[in-house]
Short mmCIF file of C-alpha atoms in Angstrom, two decimals:
data_model
loop_
_atom_site.label_atom_id
_atom_site.label_comp_id
_atom_site.label_asym_id
_atom_site.label_seq_id
_atom_site.Cartn_x
_atom_site.Cartn_y
_atom_site.Cartn_z
CA MET A 1 -22.21 237.41 74.74
CA ILE A 2 -24.97 236.26 77.12
CA PHE A 3 -25.19 237.71 80.62
CA LEU A 4 -26.36 235.24 83.29
CA TYR A 5 -27.83 236.55 86.56
CA ALA A 6 -28.04 234.23 89.56
CA GLY A 7 -30.81 234.03 92.12
CA GLN A 8 -30.58 234.33 95.88
CA GLY A 9 -28.09 232.19 97.79
CA GLY A 10 -24.71 233.77 97.09
CA GLN A 11 -25.33 236.93 99.14
CA HIS A 12 -23.06 237.72 102.08
CA VAL A 13 -21.83 240.66 104.11
CA GLY A 14 -18.94 242.28 102.25
CA MET A 15 -20.28 241.19 98.87
CA ALA A 16 -18.63 243.41 96.21
CA ALA A 17 -17.23 245.73 98.92
CA GLU A 18 -13.92 246.04 97.08
CA LEU A 19 -15.66 247.04 93.84
CA TYR A 20 -17.76 249.58 95.74
CA ALA A 21 -14.59 251.11 97.23
CA GLN A 22 -12.50 251.11 94.04
CA GLU A 23 -14.84 251.53 91.06
CA PRO A 24 -16.74 254.87 90.84
CA VAL A 25 -19.22 253.59 88.24
CA PHE A 26 -20.08 250.55 90.36
CA ARG A 27 -20.46 252.77 93.42
CA ARG A 28 -22.79 255.23 91.68
CA ARG A 29 -25.01 252.47 90.33
CA LEU A 30 -25.27 250.68 93.67
CA ASP A 31 -25.98 253.99 95.39
CA GLU A 32 -28.89 254.51 92.98
CA VAL A 33 -30.45 251.20 93.97
CA ALA A 34 -29.81 251.76 97.68
CA GLU A 35 -31.54 255.14 97.60
CA LEU A 36 -34.53 253.80 95.66
CA ALA A 37 -34.84 250.80 98.00
CA ALA A 38 -34.49 252.79 101.23
CA SER A 39 -38.19 253.68 101.44
CA PRO A 40 -39.76 250.25 100.81
CA LEU A 41 -37.12 248.50 102.95
CA GLY A 42 -36.87 251.07 105.71
CA ALA A 43 -33.11 250.47 105.65
CA ASP A 44 -29.99 251.41 103.71
CA LEU A 45 -28.67 248.40 101.78
CA ARG A 46 -25.14 249.77 102.02
CA HIS A 47 -25.21 249.51 105.81
CA VAL A 48 -26.09 245.84 105.44
CA LEU A 49 -23.80 244.91 102.56
CA PHE A 50 -20.70 246.69 103.82
CA ALA A 51 -21.02 246.36 107.59
CA GLU A 52 -17.78 245.82 109.48
CA GLY A 53 -16.60 244.88 112.96
CA ASP A 54 -19.29 244.53 115.60
CA ASP A 55 -22.02 245.42 113.08
CA ALA A 56 -21.23 242.51 110.76
CA ALA A 57 -23.12 239.84 112.73
CA ALA A 58 -26.32 241.89 112.84
CA ALA A 59 -25.96 242.71 109.14
CA SER A 60 -25.52 239.03 108.31
CA ALA A 61 -28.76 238.26 110.15
CA ARG A 62 -30.54 240.98 108.19
CA LEU A 63 -29.15 239.66 104.93
CA ALA A 64 -30.64 236.26 105.75
CA ASP A 65 -34.07 237.92 105.58
CA ILE A 66 -35.39 237.43 102.05
CA ALA A 67 -36.96 240.89 102.09
CA VAL A 68 -33.47 242.40 102.35
CA ALA A 69 -31.47 239.74 100.53
CA GLN A 70 -33.36 240.04 97.24
CA PRO A 71 -32.85 243.80 96.77
CA ALA A 72 -29.22 243.39 97.88
CA VAL A 73 -28.52 240.78 95.21
CA PHE A 74 -30.28 242.90 92.57
CA ALA A 75 -28.26 245.98 93.60
CA VAL A 76 -24.92 244.21 93.08
CA GLN A 77 -26.04 242.73 89.75
CA TYR A 78 -27.29 246.09 88.48
CA ALA A 79 -24.09 247.85 89.55
CA LEU A 80 -21.88 245.22 87.94
CA THR A 81 -23.85 245.43 84.69
CA GLY A 82 -23.27 249.18 84.65
CA LEU A 83 -19.56 248.82 85.36
CA LEU A 84 -19.15 246.34 82.52
CA GLY A 85 -21.10 248.64 80.22
CA SER A 86 -18.74 251.51 81.03
CA TRP A 87 -15.91 249.25 79.80
CA GLY A 88 -17.73 248.56 76.56
CA LEU A 89 -19.05 245.12 77.58
CA THR A 90 -22.78 244.95 76.89
CA PRO A 91 -24.82 241.75 76.47
CA ASP A 92 -26.24 240.52 73.19
CA ALA A 93 -28.87 238.64 75.22
CA VAL A 94 -29.71 238.01 78.89
CA THR A 95 -31.16 235.36 81.13
CA GLY A 96 -31.58 234.87 84.86
CA HIS A 97 -32.29 232.21 87.44
CA SER A 98 -35.36 232.98 89.57
CA LEU A 99 -34.61 236.36 91.21
CA GLY A 100 -31.86 236.91 88.62
CA ALA A 101 -34.54 237.27 85.95
CA TYR A 102 -35.33 240.73 87.33
CA ALA A 103 -31.79 242.02 86.82
CA ALA A 104 -31.93 240.45 83.36
CA ALA A 105 -35.25 242.20 82.67
CA CYS A 106 -33.77 245.52 83.77
CA ALA A 107 -30.71 245.00 81.55
CA ALA A 108 -33.03 244.19 78.63
CA GLY A 109 -35.11 247.31 79.17
CA ILE A 110 -38.29 245.44 80.20
CA LEU A 111 -38.24 247.25 83.54
CA THR A 112 -36.89 250.70 84.34
CA LEU A 113 -34.58 250.85 87.33
CA PRO A 114 -37.09 252.50 89.72
CA ASP A 115 -39.79 249.99 88.77
CA ALA A 116 -37.39 247.06 89.01
CA VAL A 117 -36.32 248.08 92.52
CA ARG A 118 -39.95 248.50 93.62
CA LEU A 119 -40.89 245.12 92.17
CA VAL A 120 -37.93 243.24 93.66
CA ALA A 121 -38.59 244.81 97.08
CA GLU A 122 -42.28 243.84 96.89
CA ARG A 123 -41.38 240.33 95.74
CA GLY A 124 -39.08 239.91 98.73
CA ARG A 125 -41.68 241.31 101.12
CA LEU A 126 -44.40 238.98 99.87
CA LEU A 127 -42.14 235.92 99.89
CA GLY A 128 -41.15 236.80 103.43
CA SER A 129 -44.80 236.65 104.45
CA VAL A 130 -45.37 233.02 103.45
CA PRO A 131 -44.99 230.22 106.03
CA ALA A 132 -41.43 229.18 106.86
CA GLY A 133 -39.98 227.35 103.90
CA ALA A 134 -36.72 225.96 102.60
CA MET A 135 -35.06 224.71 99.44
CA ALA A 136 -32.56 221.90 98.88
CA ALA A 137 -30.36 220.82 95.98
CA VAL A 138 -30.59 217.15 94.95
CA ARG A 139 -28.30 215.32 92.52
CA LEU A 140 -30.92 213.24 90.76
CA PRO A 141 -32.85 213.53 87.48
CA TYR A 142 -36.21 215.27 87.59
CA ALA A 143 -38.21 212.05 87.13
CA ASP A 144 -36.44 210.39 90.07
CA VAL A 145 -36.87 213.42 92.34
CA ALA A 146 -40.56 213.75 91.48
CA GLY A 147 -41.08 210.12 92.47
CA LEU A 148 -39.44 210.63 95.87
CA LEU A 149 -41.31 213.76 96.96
CA PRO A 150 -43.64 213.47 99.94
CA PRO A 151 -46.86 215.52 100.01
CA GLY A 152 -46.22 219.24 100.36
CA LEU A 153 -42.87 219.31 98.55
CA SER A 154 -42.36 220.11 94.89
CA VAL A 155 -39.54 220.59 92.40
CA GLY A 156 -38.64 224.28 92.44
CA ALA A 157 -35.93 224.15 89.78
CA VAL A 158 -34.42 221.79 87.24
CA ASN A 159 -30.83 222.99 86.86
CA GLY A 160 -29.34 220.09 84.92
CA PRO A 161 -30.01 216.53 83.78
CA GLU A 162 -29.24 215.32 87.32
CA GLN A 163 -29.58 218.52 89.33
CA CYS A 164 -32.87 219.60 90.87
CA THR A 165 -34.03 221.85 93.68
CA VAL A 166 -36.78 220.76 96.05
CA SER A 167 -38.97 223.39 97.66
CA GLY A 168 -41.61 223.40 100.39
CA PRO A 169 -42.25 223.79 104.13
CA ALA A 170 -39.00 224.03 106.11
CA ASP A 171 -39.57 220.95 108.29
CA GLY A 172 -40.55 218.81 105.30
CA VAL A 173 -37.50 219.88 103.29
CA ARG A 174 -35.15 219.16 106.21
CA ARG A 175 -36.61 215.68 106.67
CA PHE A 176 -36.26 215.08 102.94
CA VAL A 177 -32.58 216.13 103.04
CA GLU A 178 -31.83 213.82 105.97
CA GLU A 179 -33.62 210.90 104.35
CA GLN A 180 -31.87 211.29 100.99
CA ASN A 181 -28.43 211.63 102.58
CA ARG A 182 -29.08 208.42 104.51
CA ARG A 183 -29.86 206.78 101.18
CA GLY A 184 -26.54 208.04 99.80
CA VAL A 185 -28.08 210.73 97.58
CA LYS A 186 -26.16 213.99 97.88
CA THR A 187 -28.73 216.53 99.06
CA GLN A 188 -27.95 219.92 100.56
CA LEU A 189 -30.01 222.72 102.11
CA LEU A 190 -29.65 226.04 100.31
CA ARG A 191 -29.11 229.45 101.89
CA ILE A 192 -32.66 230.64 101.35
CA SER A 193 -35.36 230.83 104.00
CA THR A 194 -38.45 230.54 101.83
CA ALA A 195 -40.03 228.00 99.53
CA GLY A 196 -39.80 229.76 96.18
CA HIS A 197 -41.54 228.24 93.16
CA SER A 198 -43.74 226.02 95.34
CA PRO A 199 -47.42 225.84 96.36
CA LEU A 200 -46.58 227.95 99.43
CA THR A 201 -46.34 230.99 97.12
CA GLU A 202 -49.87 230.63 95.76
CA PRO A 203 -51.62 232.77 98.44
CA ILE A 204 -49.45 235.79 97.54
CA LEU A 205 -49.92 235.57 93.76
CA PRO A 206 -53.06 237.78 93.59
CA ALA A 207 -51.35 240.58 95.54
CA TYR A 208 -48.27 240.27 93.37
CA ALA A 209 -50.37 240.48 90.20
CA ASP A 210 -52.11 243.62 91.53
CA PHE A 211 -48.72 245.23 92.17
CA LEU A 212 -47.50 244.30 88.70
CA ARG A 213 -50.49 246.00 87.09
CA GLU A 214 -49.23 249.32 88.43
CA LEU A 215 -45.93 249.01 86.56
CA PRO A 216 -45.31 249.57 82.85
CA LEU A 217 -43.56 246.63 81.18
CA HIS A 218 -41.64 247.41 78.00
CA LYS A 219 -40.66 245.30 75.02
CA PRO A 220 -37.13 243.93 75.50
CA GLU A 221 -34.38 245.77 73.65
CA ILE A 222 -32.27 242.61 73.43
CA PRO A 223 -33.27 238.92 73.40
CA PHE A 224 -34.53 237.62 76.75
CA LEU A 225 -34.18 233.91 77.52
CA SER A 226 -36.90 232.83 79.95
CA ASP A 227 -36.03 230.60 82.89
CA THR A 228 -39.74 229.73 83.16
CA THR A 229 -40.13 228.31 79.64
CA GLY A 230 -36.47 227.57 78.88
CA ASP A 231 -36.84 229.34 75.54
CA TRP A 232 -36.44 232.76 73.97
CA SER A 233 -39.36 234.96 74.98
CA GLU A 234 -41.74 236.74 72.68
CA PRO A 235 -42.01 240.46 73.56
CA SER A 236 -45.73 240.06 74.25
CA ALA A 237 -45.02 237.34 76.83
CA VAL A 238 -42.55 239.16 79.08
CA THR A 239 -44.63 242.34 79.04
CA SER A 240 -47.65 240.59 80.56
CA VAL A 241 -48.65 240.50 84.21
CA SER A 242 -49.40 236.78 83.95
CA TYR A 243 -45.82 235.95 82.90
CA TRP A 244 -44.22 237.47 85.99
CA THR A 245 -46.94 236.15 88.30
CA GLU A 246 -46.41 232.62 87.00
CA HIS A 247 -42.64 233.15 87.18
CA LEU A 248 -42.98 233.36 90.97
CA ARG A 249 -44.77 230.01 91.17
CA ARG A 250 -43.62 227.80 88.31
CA PRO A 251 -40.34 225.84 88.55
CA VAL A 252 -37.15 227.29 87.11
CA ARG A 253 -36.08 225.42 83.96
CA PHE A 254 -32.43 226.37 83.84
CA ASP A 255 -31.47 223.03 82.33
CA ALA A 256 -33.56 223.99 79.29
CA VAL A 257 -31.98 227.47 79.30
CA LEU A 258 -28.50 225.95 79.11
CA SER A 259 -29.55 223.48 76.40
CA ARG A 260 -30.80 226.43 74.34
CA LEU A 261 -27.58 228.39 74.89
CA PHE A 262 -25.36 225.44 74.05
CA GLY A 263 -27.31 225.05 70.83
CA ALA A 264 -25.53 228.24 69.72
CA PRO A 265 -21.85 227.32 70.23
CA GLU A 266 -20.63 230.74 69.10
CA SER A 267 -22.12 232.42 72.20
CA MET A 268 -20.07 233.32 75.28
CA LEU A 269 -21.68 232.85 78.71
CA VAL A 270 -20.79 235.48 81.32
CA ASP A 271 -21.92 234.80 84.91
CA LEU A 272 -22.48 238.05 86.86
CA GLY A 273 -23.18 236.18 90.07
CA PRO A 274 -23.21 236.69 92.91
CA GLY A 275 -21.04 233.60 93.24
CA ARG A 276 -20.30 231.02 90.57
CA ALA A 277 -23.48 228.95 90.69
CA LEU A 278 -24.61 229.48 87.11
CA SER A 279 -21.19 229.10 85.51
CA SER A 280 -20.70 225.88 87.51
CA LEU A 281 -24.04 224.57 86.25
CA ALA A 282 -23.04 225.49 82.72
CA ARG A 283 -19.69 223.70 82.94
CA GLN A 284 -21.37 220.54 84.24
CA HIS A 285 -24.01 220.48 81.52
CA PRO A 286 -23.58 217.59 79.06
CA GLY A 287 -24.61 219.75 76.12
CA ARG A 288 -21.69 222.11 76.56
CA ASN A 289 -19.20 222.50 73.74
CA ALA A 290 -15.76 222.27 75.38
CA ASP A 291 -14.59 225.30 73.36
CA GLN A 292 -17.52 227.50 74.36
CA PRO A 293 -16.31 230.23 76.75
CA ILE A 294 -17.89 230.34 80.20
CA VAL A 295 -16.70 233.20 82.39
CA ALA A 296 -17.44 233.92 86.08
CA LEU A 297 -16.97 237.50 87.27
CA THR A 298 -17.54 237.13 91.02
CA PRO A 299 -16.00 234.78 93.61
CA HIS A 300 -17.80 232.11 95.61
CA PRO A 301 -18.85 233.50 99.04
CA THR A 302 -16.28 231.33 100.87
CA GLU A 303 -13.56 231.53 98.23
CA GLU A 304 -10.41 233.38 99.26
CA ALA A 305 -10.34 235.62 96.20
CA ALA A 306 -10.55 239.40 95.85
CA ASP A 307 -13.57 240.88 94.06
CA ALA A 308 -11.45 243.06 91.78
CA ALA A 309 -9.00 240.27 90.90
CA THR A 310 -11.85 237.88 90.06
CA LEU A 311 -13.60 240.50 87.95
CA LEU A 312 -10.49 241.54 86.02
CA THR A 313 -9.51 237.92 85.45
CA GLY A 314 -12.96 237.31 84.02
CA VAL A 315 -12.80 240.43 81.85
CA GLY A 316 -9.46 239.23 80.54
CA GLN A 317 -11.03 235.90 79.66
CA VAL A 318 -13.83 237.71 77.82
CA TRP A 319 -11.24 239.70 75.85
CA ALA A 320 -9.20 236.57 75.07
CA ALA A 321 -12.38 234.90 73.77
CA GLY A 322 -13.03 237.76 71.36
CA GLY A 323 -15.05 240.20 73.47
CA ARG A 324 -14.55 243.87 72.61
CA ILE A 325 -13.40 245.96 75.56
CA ASP A 326 -12.79 249.69 75.77
CA LEU A 327 -9.31 249.44 77.27
CA ARG A 328 -9.03 253.20 77.69
CA ALA A 329 -12.20 253.23 79.82
CA LEU A 330 -11.07 250.15 81.72
CA HIS A 331 -7.89 251.92 82.85
CA ASP A 332 -9.35 255.44 82.98
CA ASP A 333 -9.06 255.96 86.75
CA GLU A 334 -5.61 254.43 87.09
CA ARG A 335 -2.49 256.53 87.66
CA ARG A 336 0.56 255.76 85.52
CA ARG A 337 4.09 256.26 86.80
CA ARG A 338 7.31 256.50 84.85
CA VAL A 339 9.77 253.72 85.64
CA PRO A 340 13.53 254.38 85.10
CA LEU A 341 15.31 251.90 82.84
CA PRO A 342 19.03 251.00 82.73
CA THR A 343 21.16 253.49 80.78
CA TYR A 344 23.00 250.75 78.85
CA PRO A 345 21.58 248.60 76.05
CA PHE A 346 20.73 245.02 76.87
CA GLU A 347 22.88 242.34 75.27
CA ARG A 348 21.39 241.45 71.94
CA THR A 349 21.22 237.84 70.78
CA ARG A 350 19.71 236.97 67.44
CA LEU A 351 17.31 234.06 67.65
CA LEU A 352 16.41 233.55 63.99
CA ALA A 353 16.69 229.86 63.15
CA GLY A 354 19.73 229.00 61.06
CA GLU A 355 21.40 232.43 61.24
CA ASP A 356 25.19 232.69 61.58
CA ASP A 357 26.15 233.99 65.02
CA GLY A 358 29.52 235.31 63.79
CA THR A 359 31.51 232.12 64.36
CA GLY A 360 30.83 230.70 60.94
CA THR A 361 28.55 228.03 62.36
CA HIS A 362 24.83 227.64 62.62
CA PRO A 363 24.19 226.71 66.23
CA ALA A 364 21.23 224.55 67.06
CA PRO A 365 18.45 226.34 68.88
CA THR A 366 18.55 226.02 72.65
CA PRO A 367 15.61 224.03 74.01
CA ALA A 368 13.16 226.05 76.08
CA PRO A 369 13.21 225.31 79.80
CA PRO A 370 10.39 223.12 81.08
CA ARG A 371 7.23 224.91 82.23
CA ARG A 372 7.48 223.39 85.69
CA ALA A 373 10.51 223.22 87.88
CA GLU A 374 10.00 219.55 88.62
CA ASP A 375 10.51 216.81 86.07
CA ALA A 376 7.28 216.32 84.14
CA HIS A 377 7.74 212.55 84.38
CA ALA A 378 8.47 212.46 88.10
CA PRO A 379 5.90 210.50 90.12
CA ARG A 380 3.33 212.64 91.85
CA PRO A 381 3.14 212.58 95.64
CA THR A 382 0.73 209.99 97.00
CA VAL A 383 -1.68 212.52 98.51
CA LEU A 384 -1.71 214.67 95.37
CA GLU A 385 -2.32 211.66 93.15
CA ALA A 386 -5.24 210.60 95.34
CA VAL A 387 -6.72 214.12 95.36
CA LEU A 388 -6.42 214.38 91.57
CA ASP A 389 -8.23 211.08 91.20
CA ALA A 390 -10.92 212.26 93.62
CA PHE A 391 -11.40 215.54 91.73
CA GLY A 392 -11.62 213.67 88.44
CA GLY A 393 -14.11 211.17 89.81
CA ALA A 394 -16.32 213.76 91.46
CA LEU A 395 -16.30 216.06 88.44
CA GLY A 396 -16.52 213.32 85.83
CA LEU A 397 -13.28 214.39 84.15
CA PRO A 398 -10.60 212.02 82.84
CA ASP A 399 -7.63 214.32 83.43
CA VAL A 400 -7.21 216.97 86.14
CA GLU A 401 -4.00 218.93 86.73
CA PRO A 402 -2.87 220.18 90.15
CA GLU A 403 -3.39 223.85 89.22
CA ASP A 404 -6.83 223.46 87.59
CA ASN A 405 -9.35 225.68 89.37
CA PHE A 406 -12.11 223.71 91.10
CA PHE A 407 -14.87 226.05 89.89
CA ASP A 408 -13.49 226.32 86.36
CA LEU A 409 -13.73 222.52 86.18
CA GLY A 410 -17.43 222.73 87.04
CA GLY A 411 -17.24 222.29 90.80
CA ASP A 412 -19.91 223.52 93.19
CA SER A 413 -20.80 223.21 96.88
CA LEU A 414 -22.42 219.79 96.43
CA ILE A 415 -19.33 218.40 94.72
CA ALA A 416 -17.19 220.03 97.41
CA THR A 417 -19.26 218.20 100.03
CA LYS A 418 -18.55 214.92 98.28
CA VAL A 419 -14.80 215.59 98.05
CA ALA A 420 -14.60 216.69 101.69
CA ALA A 421 -16.33 213.51 102.88
CA TRP A 422 -13.92 211.44 100.77
CA ALA A 423 -10.88 213.27 102.19
CA ARG A 424 -11.99 212.78 105.79
CA ALA A 425 -12.50 209.05 105.21
CA ARG A 426 -9.36 208.54 103.11
CA PHE A 427 -6.85 210.41 105.28
CA ALA A 428 -8.56 210.56 108.70
CA ALA A 429 -8.01 214.32 108.62
CA THR A 430 -10.36 217.19 109.33
CA VAL A 431 -11.38 218.57 105.92
CA SER A 432 -14.44 220.76 105.48
CA VAL A 433 -16.39 221.96 102.45
CA ALA A 434 -14.93 225.42 103.05
CA ASP A 435 -11.42 223.90 102.86
CA ILE A 436 -12.20 222.50 99.41
CA ILE A 437 -13.52 225.83 98.18
CA ARG A 438 -10.74 227.94 99.71
CA SER A 439 -8.00 225.66 98.44
CA GLY A 440 -9.24 226.26 94.92
CA ASP A 441 -7.32 223.44 93.25
CA ALA A 442 -6.06 219.91 93.85
CA GLY A 443 -2.47 220.98 94.48
CA ARG A 444 -3.29 223.32 97.36
CA LEU A 445 -5.81 220.89 98.80
CA ALA A 446 -3.20 218.08 98.79
CA ARG A 447 -0.77 220.32 100.68
CA LEU A 448 -3.48 221.21 103.21
CA ILE A 449 -4.28 217.54 103.77
CA GLU A 450 -0.57 216.72 104.23
CA GLU A 451 -0.31 219.50 106.84
CA ARG A 452 -3.40 218.27 108.68
CA VAL A 453 -2.19 214.65 108.65
CA ALA A 454 1.26 215.71 109.92
CA ALA A 455 -0.28 217.84 112.68
CA GLY A 456 -2.45 214.91 113.73
CA ALA A 457 0.57 212.61 113.87
CA GLU A 458 2.47 215.09 116.05
CA GLU A 459 -0.46 215.35 118.43
CA GLU A 460 -0.64 211.57 118.63
CA GLU A 461 3.07 211.32 119.45
CA ALA A 462 2.77 214.00 122.13
CA ARG A 463 0.13 212.06 124.03
CA PRO A 464 1.46 210.17 127.12
#
């Protein structure tokens, strides 16, 4: 079982609030990080993460600051790792994407918690001091992206055979996004306000190295898969100051990470988030074995899904795939109630094939009712059929069912952008990226489109 830790981008106000309220282990672990981070940040992470009402807007603005966002993401990842551990789910190996490598290093024992919090806070502070930067996701192979880059921009991450991230000064990245979209290349700005893994970070590298020299780095207790090299790390490598200094500058090679993981088809990939970015990348990777389990434990920021429901669904998937779970610990804080049953015995009907039912005959078994209420051979509605075709085309899948989850199929925000643009053009209806994500599957999206089309027709009829 391999734990995957995402980088910045999925953070939002209310992130993991339900787990914080309901799970004592999660709450204690997050409190630990918040108390350790309070001094370097000059703020309580809990007031930012769990702000409500009139305070939510100000908290959202604070969470957009990389100096706050990075410790906040680490806090949730650390707390979730602890909660899973209390249920008996511990990783056999770990890896991370950019910032996520620090949660992975903490889980592997390379960094103690106090040192990890100090380092993540300093990393965020230093990155916040560089000139305004930005990052954008591009659906092109590395060689093609490298040939398109103007001076000042660089490839910050290679996430798949045709998925790269461009990094650099904010104005240059925005112009690049506009230009590529005009050319028909799907390119999207990411929710990060600095140019990580780019030349803009080079002035802060000496200060970061000096800070690292103050911290003890320990040999990993479990295998650590490097997102800098794309390979399993030697203990001497990840305990060096130079490794973590270069990690801040060099591009992320998550494509190579996934290729290495898919070379061991018996491994299970568990995405601790925040969000579903890494599990989506894994599902889209051409090297994936279709039978290899990939599990996401946290919802997408705009997905209408509860934290606890998403986590427990994921834990159930881990168990179904062979993961060992301490069920007693999982249900330890739950209260059980006795439920009264009827005082008469239920009618018994023997169902053994070929057995005499008392009439001297051997009745044929009754066919099971169909799984769906509608006839399996009935034609699908026009809108649904079109949406299924669009999902299949965008995701590169030959067969998509109405209930198949968009993210479980390998969807992400870039693919959602493509589907939303198609829906607006195909049906002349208002459909946003958030609508794609919140719908969750083709069936619900088709119903939403039908409602929007019908509402538009009614408005048209009402006009004089």
